[in-house]
Coordinates of C-alpha atoms in Angstrom, one line a residue:
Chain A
X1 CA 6.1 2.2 -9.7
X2 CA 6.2 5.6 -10.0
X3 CA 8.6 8.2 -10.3
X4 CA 10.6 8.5 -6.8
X5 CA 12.2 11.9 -7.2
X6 CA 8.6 13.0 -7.3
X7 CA 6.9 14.4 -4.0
X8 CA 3.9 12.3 -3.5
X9 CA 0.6 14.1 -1.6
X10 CA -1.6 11.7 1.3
X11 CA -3.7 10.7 -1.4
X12 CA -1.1 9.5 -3.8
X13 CA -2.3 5.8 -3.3
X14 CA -5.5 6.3 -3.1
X15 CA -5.2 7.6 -6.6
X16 CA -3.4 4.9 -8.0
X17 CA -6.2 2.3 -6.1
X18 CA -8.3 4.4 -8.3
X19 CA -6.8 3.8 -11.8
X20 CA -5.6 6.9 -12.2
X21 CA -3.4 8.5 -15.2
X22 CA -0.6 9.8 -13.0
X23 CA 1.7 12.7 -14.1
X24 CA 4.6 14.9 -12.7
X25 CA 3.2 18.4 -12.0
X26 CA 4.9 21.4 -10.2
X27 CA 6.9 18.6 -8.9
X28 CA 4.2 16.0 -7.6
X29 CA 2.9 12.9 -8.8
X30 CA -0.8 14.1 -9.5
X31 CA -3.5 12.4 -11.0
X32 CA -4.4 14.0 -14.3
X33 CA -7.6 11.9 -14.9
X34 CA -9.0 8.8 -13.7
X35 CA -10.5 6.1 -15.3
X36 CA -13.7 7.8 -16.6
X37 CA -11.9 10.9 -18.0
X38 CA -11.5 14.4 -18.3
X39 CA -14.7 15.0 -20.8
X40 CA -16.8 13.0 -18.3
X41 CA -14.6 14.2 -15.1
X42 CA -15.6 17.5 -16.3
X43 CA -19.2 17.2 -17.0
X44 CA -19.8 15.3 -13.9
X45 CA -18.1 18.1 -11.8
X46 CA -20.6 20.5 -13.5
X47 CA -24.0 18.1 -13.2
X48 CA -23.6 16.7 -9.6
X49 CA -20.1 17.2 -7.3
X50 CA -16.3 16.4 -8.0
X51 CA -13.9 15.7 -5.9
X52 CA -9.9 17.0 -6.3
X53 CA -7.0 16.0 -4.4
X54 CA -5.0 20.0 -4.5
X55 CA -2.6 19.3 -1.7
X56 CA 0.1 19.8 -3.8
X57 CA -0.5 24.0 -3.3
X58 CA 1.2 25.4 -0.1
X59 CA -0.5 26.1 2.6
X60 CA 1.4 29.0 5.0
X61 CA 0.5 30.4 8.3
X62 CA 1.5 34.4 9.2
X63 CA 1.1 34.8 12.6
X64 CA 2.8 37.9 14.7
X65 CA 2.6 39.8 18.3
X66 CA -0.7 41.0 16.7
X67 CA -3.0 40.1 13.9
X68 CA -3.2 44.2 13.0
X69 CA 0.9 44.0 12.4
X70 CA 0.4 40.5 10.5
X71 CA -1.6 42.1 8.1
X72 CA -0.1 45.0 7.4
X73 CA 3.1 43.2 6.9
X74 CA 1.5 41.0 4.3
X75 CA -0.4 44.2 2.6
X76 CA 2.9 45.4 1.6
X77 CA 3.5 42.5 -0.5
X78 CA -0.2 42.2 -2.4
X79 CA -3.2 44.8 -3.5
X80 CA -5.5 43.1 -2.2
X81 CA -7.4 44.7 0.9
X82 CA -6.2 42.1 3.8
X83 CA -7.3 44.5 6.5
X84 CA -11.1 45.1 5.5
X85 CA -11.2 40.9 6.2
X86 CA -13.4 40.7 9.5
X87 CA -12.3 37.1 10.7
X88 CA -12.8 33.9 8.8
X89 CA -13.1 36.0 5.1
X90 CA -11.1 35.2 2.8
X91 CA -9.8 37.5 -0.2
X92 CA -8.1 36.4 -3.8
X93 CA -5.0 38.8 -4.6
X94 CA -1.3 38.5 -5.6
X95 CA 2.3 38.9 -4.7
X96 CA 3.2 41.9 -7.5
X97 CA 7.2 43.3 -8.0
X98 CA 8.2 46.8 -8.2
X99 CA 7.2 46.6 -12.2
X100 CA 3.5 45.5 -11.1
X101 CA 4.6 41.7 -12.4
X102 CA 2.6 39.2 -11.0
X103 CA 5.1 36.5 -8.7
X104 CA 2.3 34.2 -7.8
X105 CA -1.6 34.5 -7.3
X106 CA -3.2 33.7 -3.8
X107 CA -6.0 33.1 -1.5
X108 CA -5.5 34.9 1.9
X109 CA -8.0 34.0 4.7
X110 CA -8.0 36.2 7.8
X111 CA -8.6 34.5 11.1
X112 CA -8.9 36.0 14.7
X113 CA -4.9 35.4 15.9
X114 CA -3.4 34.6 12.2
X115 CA -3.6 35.1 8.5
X116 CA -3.6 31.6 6.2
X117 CA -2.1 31.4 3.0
X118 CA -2.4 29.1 0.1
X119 CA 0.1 29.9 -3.2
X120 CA 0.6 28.0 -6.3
X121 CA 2.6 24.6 -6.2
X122 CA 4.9 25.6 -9.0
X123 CA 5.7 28.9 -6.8
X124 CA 5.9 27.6 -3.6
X125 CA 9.7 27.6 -2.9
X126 CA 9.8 30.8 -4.4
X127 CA 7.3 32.1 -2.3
X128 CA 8.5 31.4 0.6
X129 CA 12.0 32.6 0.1
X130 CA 9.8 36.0 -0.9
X131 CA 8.4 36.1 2.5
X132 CA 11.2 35.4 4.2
X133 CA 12.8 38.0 2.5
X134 CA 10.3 40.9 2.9
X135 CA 8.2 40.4 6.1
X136 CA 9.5 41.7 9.2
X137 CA 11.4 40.0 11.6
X138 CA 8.5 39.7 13.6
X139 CA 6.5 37.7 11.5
X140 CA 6.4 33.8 11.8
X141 CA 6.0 31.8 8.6
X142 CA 4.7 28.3 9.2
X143 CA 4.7 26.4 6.2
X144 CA 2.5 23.6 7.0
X145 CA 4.5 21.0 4.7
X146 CA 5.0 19.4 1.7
X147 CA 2.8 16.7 2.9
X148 CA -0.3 18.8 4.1
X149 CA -3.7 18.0 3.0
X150 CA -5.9 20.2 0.3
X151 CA -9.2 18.8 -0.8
X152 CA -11.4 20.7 -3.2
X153 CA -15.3 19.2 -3.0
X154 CA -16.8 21.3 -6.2
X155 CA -20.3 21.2 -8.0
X156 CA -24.0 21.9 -7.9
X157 CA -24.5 19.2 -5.3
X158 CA -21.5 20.0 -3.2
X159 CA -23.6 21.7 -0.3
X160 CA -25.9 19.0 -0.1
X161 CA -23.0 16.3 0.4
X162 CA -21.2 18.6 3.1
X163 CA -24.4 18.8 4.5
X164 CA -24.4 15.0 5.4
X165 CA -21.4 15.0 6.7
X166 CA -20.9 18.7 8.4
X167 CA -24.3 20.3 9.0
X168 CA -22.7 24.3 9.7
X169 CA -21.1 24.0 6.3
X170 CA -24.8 24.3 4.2
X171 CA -25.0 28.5 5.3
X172 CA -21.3 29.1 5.0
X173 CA -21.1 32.1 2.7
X174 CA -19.3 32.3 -0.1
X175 CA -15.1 32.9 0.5
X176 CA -16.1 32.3 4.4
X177 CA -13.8 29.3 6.0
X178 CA -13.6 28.1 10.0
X179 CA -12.6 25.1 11.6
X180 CA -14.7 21.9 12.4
X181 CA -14.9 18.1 12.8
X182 CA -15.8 15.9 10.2
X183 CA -16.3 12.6 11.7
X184 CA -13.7 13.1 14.1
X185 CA -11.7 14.8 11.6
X186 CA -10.1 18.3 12.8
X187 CA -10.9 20.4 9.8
X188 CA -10.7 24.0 8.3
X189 CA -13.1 24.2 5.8
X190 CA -13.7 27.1 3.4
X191 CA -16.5 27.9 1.0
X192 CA -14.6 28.6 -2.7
X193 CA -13.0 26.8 -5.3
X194 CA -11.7 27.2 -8.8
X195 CA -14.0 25.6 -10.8
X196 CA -17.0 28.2 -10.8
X197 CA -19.0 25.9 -9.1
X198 CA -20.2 25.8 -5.4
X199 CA -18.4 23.9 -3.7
X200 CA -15.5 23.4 -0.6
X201 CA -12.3 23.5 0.2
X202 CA -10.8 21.8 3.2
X203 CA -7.0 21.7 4.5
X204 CA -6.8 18.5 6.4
X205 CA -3.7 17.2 7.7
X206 CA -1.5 14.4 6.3
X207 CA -2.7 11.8 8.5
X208 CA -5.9 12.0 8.1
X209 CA -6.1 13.2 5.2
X210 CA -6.9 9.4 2.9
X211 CA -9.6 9.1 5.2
X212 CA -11.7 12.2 5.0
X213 CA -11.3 12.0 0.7
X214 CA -12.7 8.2 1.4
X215 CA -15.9 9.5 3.0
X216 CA -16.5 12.3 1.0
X217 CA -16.0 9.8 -2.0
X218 CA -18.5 7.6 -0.4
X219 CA -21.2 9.9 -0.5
X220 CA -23.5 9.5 -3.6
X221 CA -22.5 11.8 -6.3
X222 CA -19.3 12.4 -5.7
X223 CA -16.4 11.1 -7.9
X224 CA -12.4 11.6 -7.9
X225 CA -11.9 14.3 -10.4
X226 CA -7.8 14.9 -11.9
X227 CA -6.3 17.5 -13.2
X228 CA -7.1 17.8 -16.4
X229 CA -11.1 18.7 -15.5
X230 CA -9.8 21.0 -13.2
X231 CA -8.3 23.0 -16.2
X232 CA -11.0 22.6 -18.4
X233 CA -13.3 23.2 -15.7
X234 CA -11.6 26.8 -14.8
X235 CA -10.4 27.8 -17.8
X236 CA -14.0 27.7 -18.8
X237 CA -15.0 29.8 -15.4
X238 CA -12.6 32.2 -16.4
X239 CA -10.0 31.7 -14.2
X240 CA -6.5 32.5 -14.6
X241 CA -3.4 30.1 -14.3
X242 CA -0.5 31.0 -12.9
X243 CA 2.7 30.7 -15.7
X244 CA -0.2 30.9 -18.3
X245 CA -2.7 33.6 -17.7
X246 CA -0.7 35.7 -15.2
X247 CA 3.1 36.1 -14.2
X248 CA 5.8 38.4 -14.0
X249 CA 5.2 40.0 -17.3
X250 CA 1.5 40.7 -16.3
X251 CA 0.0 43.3 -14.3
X252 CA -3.4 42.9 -11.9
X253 CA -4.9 45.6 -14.6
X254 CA -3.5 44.0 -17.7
X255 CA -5.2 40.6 -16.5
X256 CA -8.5 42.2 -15.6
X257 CA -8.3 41.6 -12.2
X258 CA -8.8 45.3 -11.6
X259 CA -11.6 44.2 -9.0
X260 CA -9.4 42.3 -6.4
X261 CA -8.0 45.8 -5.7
X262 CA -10.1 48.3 -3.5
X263 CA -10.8 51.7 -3.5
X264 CA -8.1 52.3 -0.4
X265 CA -5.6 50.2 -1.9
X266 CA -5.7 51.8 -5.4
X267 CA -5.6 55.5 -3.2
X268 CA -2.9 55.0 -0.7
X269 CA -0.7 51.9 -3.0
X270 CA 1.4 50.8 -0.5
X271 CA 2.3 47.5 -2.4
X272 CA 5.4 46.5 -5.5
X273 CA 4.4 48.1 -8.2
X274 CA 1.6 50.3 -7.2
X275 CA 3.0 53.1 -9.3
X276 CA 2.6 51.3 -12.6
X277 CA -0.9 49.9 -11.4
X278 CA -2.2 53.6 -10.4
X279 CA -0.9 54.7 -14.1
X280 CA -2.8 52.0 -15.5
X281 CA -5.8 52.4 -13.7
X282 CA -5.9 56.2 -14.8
X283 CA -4.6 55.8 -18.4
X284 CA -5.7 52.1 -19.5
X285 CA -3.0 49.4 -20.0
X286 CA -2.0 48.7 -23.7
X287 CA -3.6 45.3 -23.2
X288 CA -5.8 42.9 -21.7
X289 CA -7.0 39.4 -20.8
X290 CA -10.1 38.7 -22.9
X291 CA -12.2 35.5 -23.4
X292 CA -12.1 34.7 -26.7
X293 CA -14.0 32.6 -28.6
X294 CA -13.5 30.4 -32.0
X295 CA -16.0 30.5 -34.3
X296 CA -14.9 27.1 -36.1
X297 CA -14.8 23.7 -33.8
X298 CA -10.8 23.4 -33.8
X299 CA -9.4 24.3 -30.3
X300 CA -6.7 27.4 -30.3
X301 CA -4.1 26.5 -27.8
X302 CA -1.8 28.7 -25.7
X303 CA 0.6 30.5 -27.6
X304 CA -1.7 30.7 -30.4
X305 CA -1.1 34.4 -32.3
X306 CA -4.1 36.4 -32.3
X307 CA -4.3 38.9 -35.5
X308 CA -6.5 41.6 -36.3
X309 CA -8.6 40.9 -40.0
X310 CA -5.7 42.9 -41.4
X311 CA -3.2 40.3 -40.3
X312 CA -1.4 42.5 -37.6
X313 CA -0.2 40.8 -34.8
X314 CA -2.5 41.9 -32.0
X315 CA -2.1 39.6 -28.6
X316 CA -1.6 36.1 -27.6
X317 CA -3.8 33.2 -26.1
X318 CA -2.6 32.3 -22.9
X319 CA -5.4 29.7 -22.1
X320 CA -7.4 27.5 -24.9
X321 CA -9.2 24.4 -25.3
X322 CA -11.9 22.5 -25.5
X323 CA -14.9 23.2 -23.0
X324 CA -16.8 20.3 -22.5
X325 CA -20.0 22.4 -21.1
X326 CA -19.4 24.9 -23.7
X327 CA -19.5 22.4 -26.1
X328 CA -16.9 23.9 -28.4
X329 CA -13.2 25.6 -28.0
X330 CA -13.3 28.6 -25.4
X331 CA -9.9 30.7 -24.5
X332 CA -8.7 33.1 -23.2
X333 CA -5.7 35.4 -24.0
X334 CA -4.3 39.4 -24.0
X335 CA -5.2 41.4 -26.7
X336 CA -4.0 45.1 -27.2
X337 CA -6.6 47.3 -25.9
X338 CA -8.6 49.2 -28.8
X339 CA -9.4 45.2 -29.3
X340 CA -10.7 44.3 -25.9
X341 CA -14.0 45.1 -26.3
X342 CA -16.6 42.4 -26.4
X343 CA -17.7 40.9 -30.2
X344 CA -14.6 42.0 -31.4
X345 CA -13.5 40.2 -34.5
X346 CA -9.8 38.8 -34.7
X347 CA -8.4 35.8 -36.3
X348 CA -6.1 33.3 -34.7
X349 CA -3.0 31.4 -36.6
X350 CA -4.2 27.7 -36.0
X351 CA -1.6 25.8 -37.6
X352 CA -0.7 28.8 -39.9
X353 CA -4.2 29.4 -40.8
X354 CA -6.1 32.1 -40.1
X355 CA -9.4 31.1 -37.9
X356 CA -11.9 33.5 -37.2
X357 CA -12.9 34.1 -33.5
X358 CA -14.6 37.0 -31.5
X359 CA -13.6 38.6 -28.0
X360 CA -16.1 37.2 -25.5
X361 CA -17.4 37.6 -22.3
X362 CA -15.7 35.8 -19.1
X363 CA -16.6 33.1 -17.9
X364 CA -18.0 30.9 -20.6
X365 CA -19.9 28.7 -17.9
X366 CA -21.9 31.0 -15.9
X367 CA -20.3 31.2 -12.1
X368 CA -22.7 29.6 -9.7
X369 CA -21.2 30.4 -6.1
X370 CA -23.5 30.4 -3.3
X371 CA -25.4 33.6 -2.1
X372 CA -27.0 32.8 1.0
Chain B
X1 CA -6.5 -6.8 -47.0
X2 CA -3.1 -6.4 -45.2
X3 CA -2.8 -3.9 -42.0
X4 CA 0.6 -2.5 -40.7
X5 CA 1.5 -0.3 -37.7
X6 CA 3.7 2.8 -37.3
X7 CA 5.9 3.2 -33.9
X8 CA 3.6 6.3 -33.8
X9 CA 0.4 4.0 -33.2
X10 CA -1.2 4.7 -36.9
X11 CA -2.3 2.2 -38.4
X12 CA -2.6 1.3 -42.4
X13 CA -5.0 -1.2 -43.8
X14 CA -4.0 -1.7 -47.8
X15 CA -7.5 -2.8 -49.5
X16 CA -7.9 -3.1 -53.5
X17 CA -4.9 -0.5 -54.2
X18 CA -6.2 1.8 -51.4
X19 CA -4.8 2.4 -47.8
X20 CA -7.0 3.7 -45.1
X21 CA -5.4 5.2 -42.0
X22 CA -6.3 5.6 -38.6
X23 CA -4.8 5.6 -34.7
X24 CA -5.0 2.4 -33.3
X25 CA -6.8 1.7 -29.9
X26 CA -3.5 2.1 -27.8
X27 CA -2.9 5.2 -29.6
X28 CA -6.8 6.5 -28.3
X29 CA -6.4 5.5 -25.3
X30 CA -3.3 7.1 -24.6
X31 CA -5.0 10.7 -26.0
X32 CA -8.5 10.2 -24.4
X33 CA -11.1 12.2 -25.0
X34 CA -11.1 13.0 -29.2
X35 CA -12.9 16.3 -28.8
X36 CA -11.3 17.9 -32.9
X37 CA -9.9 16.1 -36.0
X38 CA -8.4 17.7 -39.0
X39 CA -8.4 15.6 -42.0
X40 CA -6.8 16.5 -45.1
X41 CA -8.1 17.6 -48.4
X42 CA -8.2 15.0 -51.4
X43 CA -5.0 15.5 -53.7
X44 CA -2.6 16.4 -50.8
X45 CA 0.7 14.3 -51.2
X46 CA 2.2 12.7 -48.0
X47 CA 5.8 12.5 -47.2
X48 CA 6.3 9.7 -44.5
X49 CA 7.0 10.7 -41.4
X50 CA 5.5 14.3 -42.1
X51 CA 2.5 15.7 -40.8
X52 CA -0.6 14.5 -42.2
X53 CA -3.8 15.1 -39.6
X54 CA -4.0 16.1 -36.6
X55 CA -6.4 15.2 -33.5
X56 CA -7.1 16.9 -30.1
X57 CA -8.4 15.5 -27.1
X58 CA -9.3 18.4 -24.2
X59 CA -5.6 17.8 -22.9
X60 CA -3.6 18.4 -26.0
X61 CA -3.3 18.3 -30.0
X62 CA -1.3 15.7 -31.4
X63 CA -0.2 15.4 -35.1
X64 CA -0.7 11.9 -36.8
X65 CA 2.2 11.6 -39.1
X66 CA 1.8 10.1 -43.0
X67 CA 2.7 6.3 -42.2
X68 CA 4.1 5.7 -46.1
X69 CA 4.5 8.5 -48.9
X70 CA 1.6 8.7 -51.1
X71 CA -1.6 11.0 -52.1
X72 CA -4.9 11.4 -49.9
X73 CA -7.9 10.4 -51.7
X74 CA -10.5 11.1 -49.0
X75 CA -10.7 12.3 -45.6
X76 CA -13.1 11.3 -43.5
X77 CA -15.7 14.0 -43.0
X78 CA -17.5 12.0 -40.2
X79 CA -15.0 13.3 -37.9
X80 CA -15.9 16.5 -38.3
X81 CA -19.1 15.9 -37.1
X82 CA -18.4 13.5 -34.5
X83 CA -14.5 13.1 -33.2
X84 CA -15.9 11.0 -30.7
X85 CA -15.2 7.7 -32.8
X86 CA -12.1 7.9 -33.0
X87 CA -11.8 6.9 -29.5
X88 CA -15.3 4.6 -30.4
X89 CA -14.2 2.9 -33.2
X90 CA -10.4 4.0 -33.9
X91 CA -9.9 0.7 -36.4
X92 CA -13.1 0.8 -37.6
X93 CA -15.5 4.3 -38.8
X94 CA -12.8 6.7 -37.0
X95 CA -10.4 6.2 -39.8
X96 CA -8.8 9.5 -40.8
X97 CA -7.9 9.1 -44.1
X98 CA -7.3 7.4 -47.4
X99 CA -4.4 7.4 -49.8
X100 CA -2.7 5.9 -52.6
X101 CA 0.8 4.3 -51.7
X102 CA 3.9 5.8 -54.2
X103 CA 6.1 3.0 -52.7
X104 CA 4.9 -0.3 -51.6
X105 CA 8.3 -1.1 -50.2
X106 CA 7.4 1.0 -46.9
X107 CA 4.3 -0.2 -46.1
X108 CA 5.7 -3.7 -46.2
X109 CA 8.5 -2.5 -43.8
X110 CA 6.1 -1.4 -41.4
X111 CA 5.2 -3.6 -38.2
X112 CA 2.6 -5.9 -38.9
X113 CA 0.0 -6.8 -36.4
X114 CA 2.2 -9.2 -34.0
X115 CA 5.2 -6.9 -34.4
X116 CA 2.9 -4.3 -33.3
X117 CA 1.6 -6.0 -30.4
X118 CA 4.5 -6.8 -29.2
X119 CA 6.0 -3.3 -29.5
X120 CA 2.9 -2.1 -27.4
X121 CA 3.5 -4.5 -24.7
X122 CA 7.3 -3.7 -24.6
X123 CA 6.2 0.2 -23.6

């Protein structure tokens, strides 16, 4: 059963035990829904806590003599600021080229002696080869494996079920992560996500990992969650996705992700493309990534041309669908910049006809992180 | 009342001169979640084969093709309310549309129910 040129993550039969809807993605056999599905998947995810097997992203360790040289290493590579991390913070950002292109988006966490990395799955070889390629000699890259273990515990009542089962997690601040035991369990544990929910993220390794998503399923409220919620769920949160939202033919600024980049980084640069970002920051891109909303019920897929009410061409959507908490079609796409701003009118070719649609505000569900 | 089947899981139930058309229940729950349907408009002629409606689930859009040539005489404006039944009742009140058949020769050469069944079982 199954397709064996497939990679296969530590839950992979746990999924199929589960009924799941398995599909090849980024070069696993994932679980796109399970039996209750993705409408459900999602709204459950939203109303109580939703569990998602992610172990198909990479997880990478930088280590080097010192952490100081480890992270100026990796600030060369990214715009995000690495080295205002104080240990066990963890920062989004992205690996840029020389034209400000986006090669892959990224969670960095800084700990005391090392820096840990997790990229997209569809990017991970190339990723890697890019580290190899541009950090010093110096630097070690441990890839922890095809195999590693990535759990994502997201939703309103995702604090409450950590609780039971790891009391220290219920004050973790938001984007904070540090190892523990979960039931005997050697853990690392984060507080973030991708859904705009509270919620957890914990690298366990492969061994254990079938074990620790069988406890956490245990728990009351929690259900296995596939990949198709997790779309839904952060395409509605506003999220990009790598290959849709972002990649080499986007900039940071052109996406709107102006604010993973602070004030030192945008001063001194210091990373690909900071040229083209600095021009952008002082002059405006020629476009951006809005939300944009549909006014009628039928969904505007990716790829979907987005005119102005004269029928110019004016951008693309780059993310659409349905959004089940929404409760209508949200998306998101890049729009030419004198159209960016908020309650815009355009028009999107559905099926070459024109629907009408405005530019909205991001996200569509309101974020709901933890504050403390 | 005779029903037939399409290798693209329509199905079309011939009634008093009139064919209704829907997905059949394999079809449903192949898509999932029915979250939009587009019907089309009374008086649009059908080429078999050729795009008729289309239904999206949160995943994708999918195009349900004419299953015989013909005219549409109604499209079902329940769906626009509530796509839900088409995964609820896909042979029943989540029809999509109906139409008049120009040539009874292909709906006769369409699978009928056992065909069908078996067809489903051999994917």
């Amino acid at each position: 059963m199954g397709d064996t040129s497939l990679l296969r993550t530590p839950l992979y039969d746990l999924h199929v035990e589960r009924g799941a809807k398995m599909v090849p993605f980024a070069g696993y056999d994932m679980p796109v829904q399970y039996p209750l599905g993705v409408l459900k998947e999602h709204l459950h995810t939203r109303a109580r806590a939703g569990l998602f097997d992610v172990s198909h992203m990479g997880q990478v360790r930088l280590r080097g003599a010192d952490i100081d040289s480890v992270i100026k290493a990796l600030e060369a590579l990214v715009p995000g600021d690495i080295a205002a991390l104080v240990p066990g913070r963890i920062r989004y950002t992205m690996f840029t080229n020389d034209t400000a292109g986006i090669l892959d988006d990224l969670m960095v966490t800084r700990f005391e002696d090392h820096l840990y990395v997790v990229i997209n799955a569809g990017c991970k070889t190339e990723d890697l080869a890019h580290l190899k390629a541009n950090l010093p000699g110096d630097i070690t890259i441990d890839y922890l494996g095809d195999d590693a273990g990535l759990l994502a515990l997201q939703g309103p009542e995702a604090a409450a079920v950590m609780a039971r089962l790891l009391p220290e997690a219920a004050d973790m601040g938001f984007m904070s992560a540090r190892a523990a035991m979960i039931d005997g369990i050697p853990v690392q544990i984060s507080r973030s996500g991708y859904t705009g929910e509270d919620g957890y993220e914990i690298s366990v390794g492969a061994a254990d990992a079938e074990k620790l998503a069988r406890l956490i399923l245990a728990q009351d409220g929690v259900e296995a969650i596939g990949l198709g919620a997790r779309d839904s769920l952060r395409l509605e949160a506003g999220l990009c996705l790598y290959g849709h939202d972002i990649d080499t033919s986007t900039s940071p600024i052109e996406a709107a992700l102006n604010w993973t980049i602070s004030k030192r980084r945008r001063t001194d640069g210091g990373f690909p493309g900071a040229g083209v970002v600095q021009a952008q920051l002082a002059g405006g891109p020629a476009r951006r990534r809005v939300g944009i909303q549909p006014e009628g019920k039928a969904p505007a897929r990716e790829h979907t041309e987005i005119q102005d009410l004269s029928g110019n061409r004016i951008g693309e959507i780059t993310s659409g669908g349905f959004g089940p908490t929404a409760g209508g079609p949200v998306a998101m796409g890049y729009v030419d910049t004198g159209f960016a701003a908020v309650g815009t009118d355009v028009q999107l070719i559905v099926r070459g006809k024109a629907m009408p649609a405005k530019v909205a505000a991001l996200p569509f569900a309101p974020h709901r992180y933890f504050k403390g | 009342m005779t029903i037939r089947f399409t290798k693209d899981h329509e199905w079309i139930k011939l009634d008093g001169g009139v064919a209704t058309v829907g997905i059949t229940d394999y079809a449903q729950n192949a898509l999932g979640d029915v979250v939009f349907v587009e019907v089309p408009d009374a008086g649009k002629v059908l080429e078999q084969g050729k795009d008729a409606a289309v239904v999206e689930s949160v995943k994708a859009a999918s195009e349900i093709y004419a299953p015989v040539d013909g005219t549409v005489i109604e499209g079902n404006a329940a769906l626009g309310d509530d796509p839900s039944l088409v995964n609820t009742a896909p042979e029943g009140d989540g029809w999509f549309f109906k139409m008049s058949i120009k040539d009874m020769a292909q709906f006769d050469a369409l699978m009928d129910q056992d065909a069908y069944k078996s067809f489903t079982e051999g994917l």
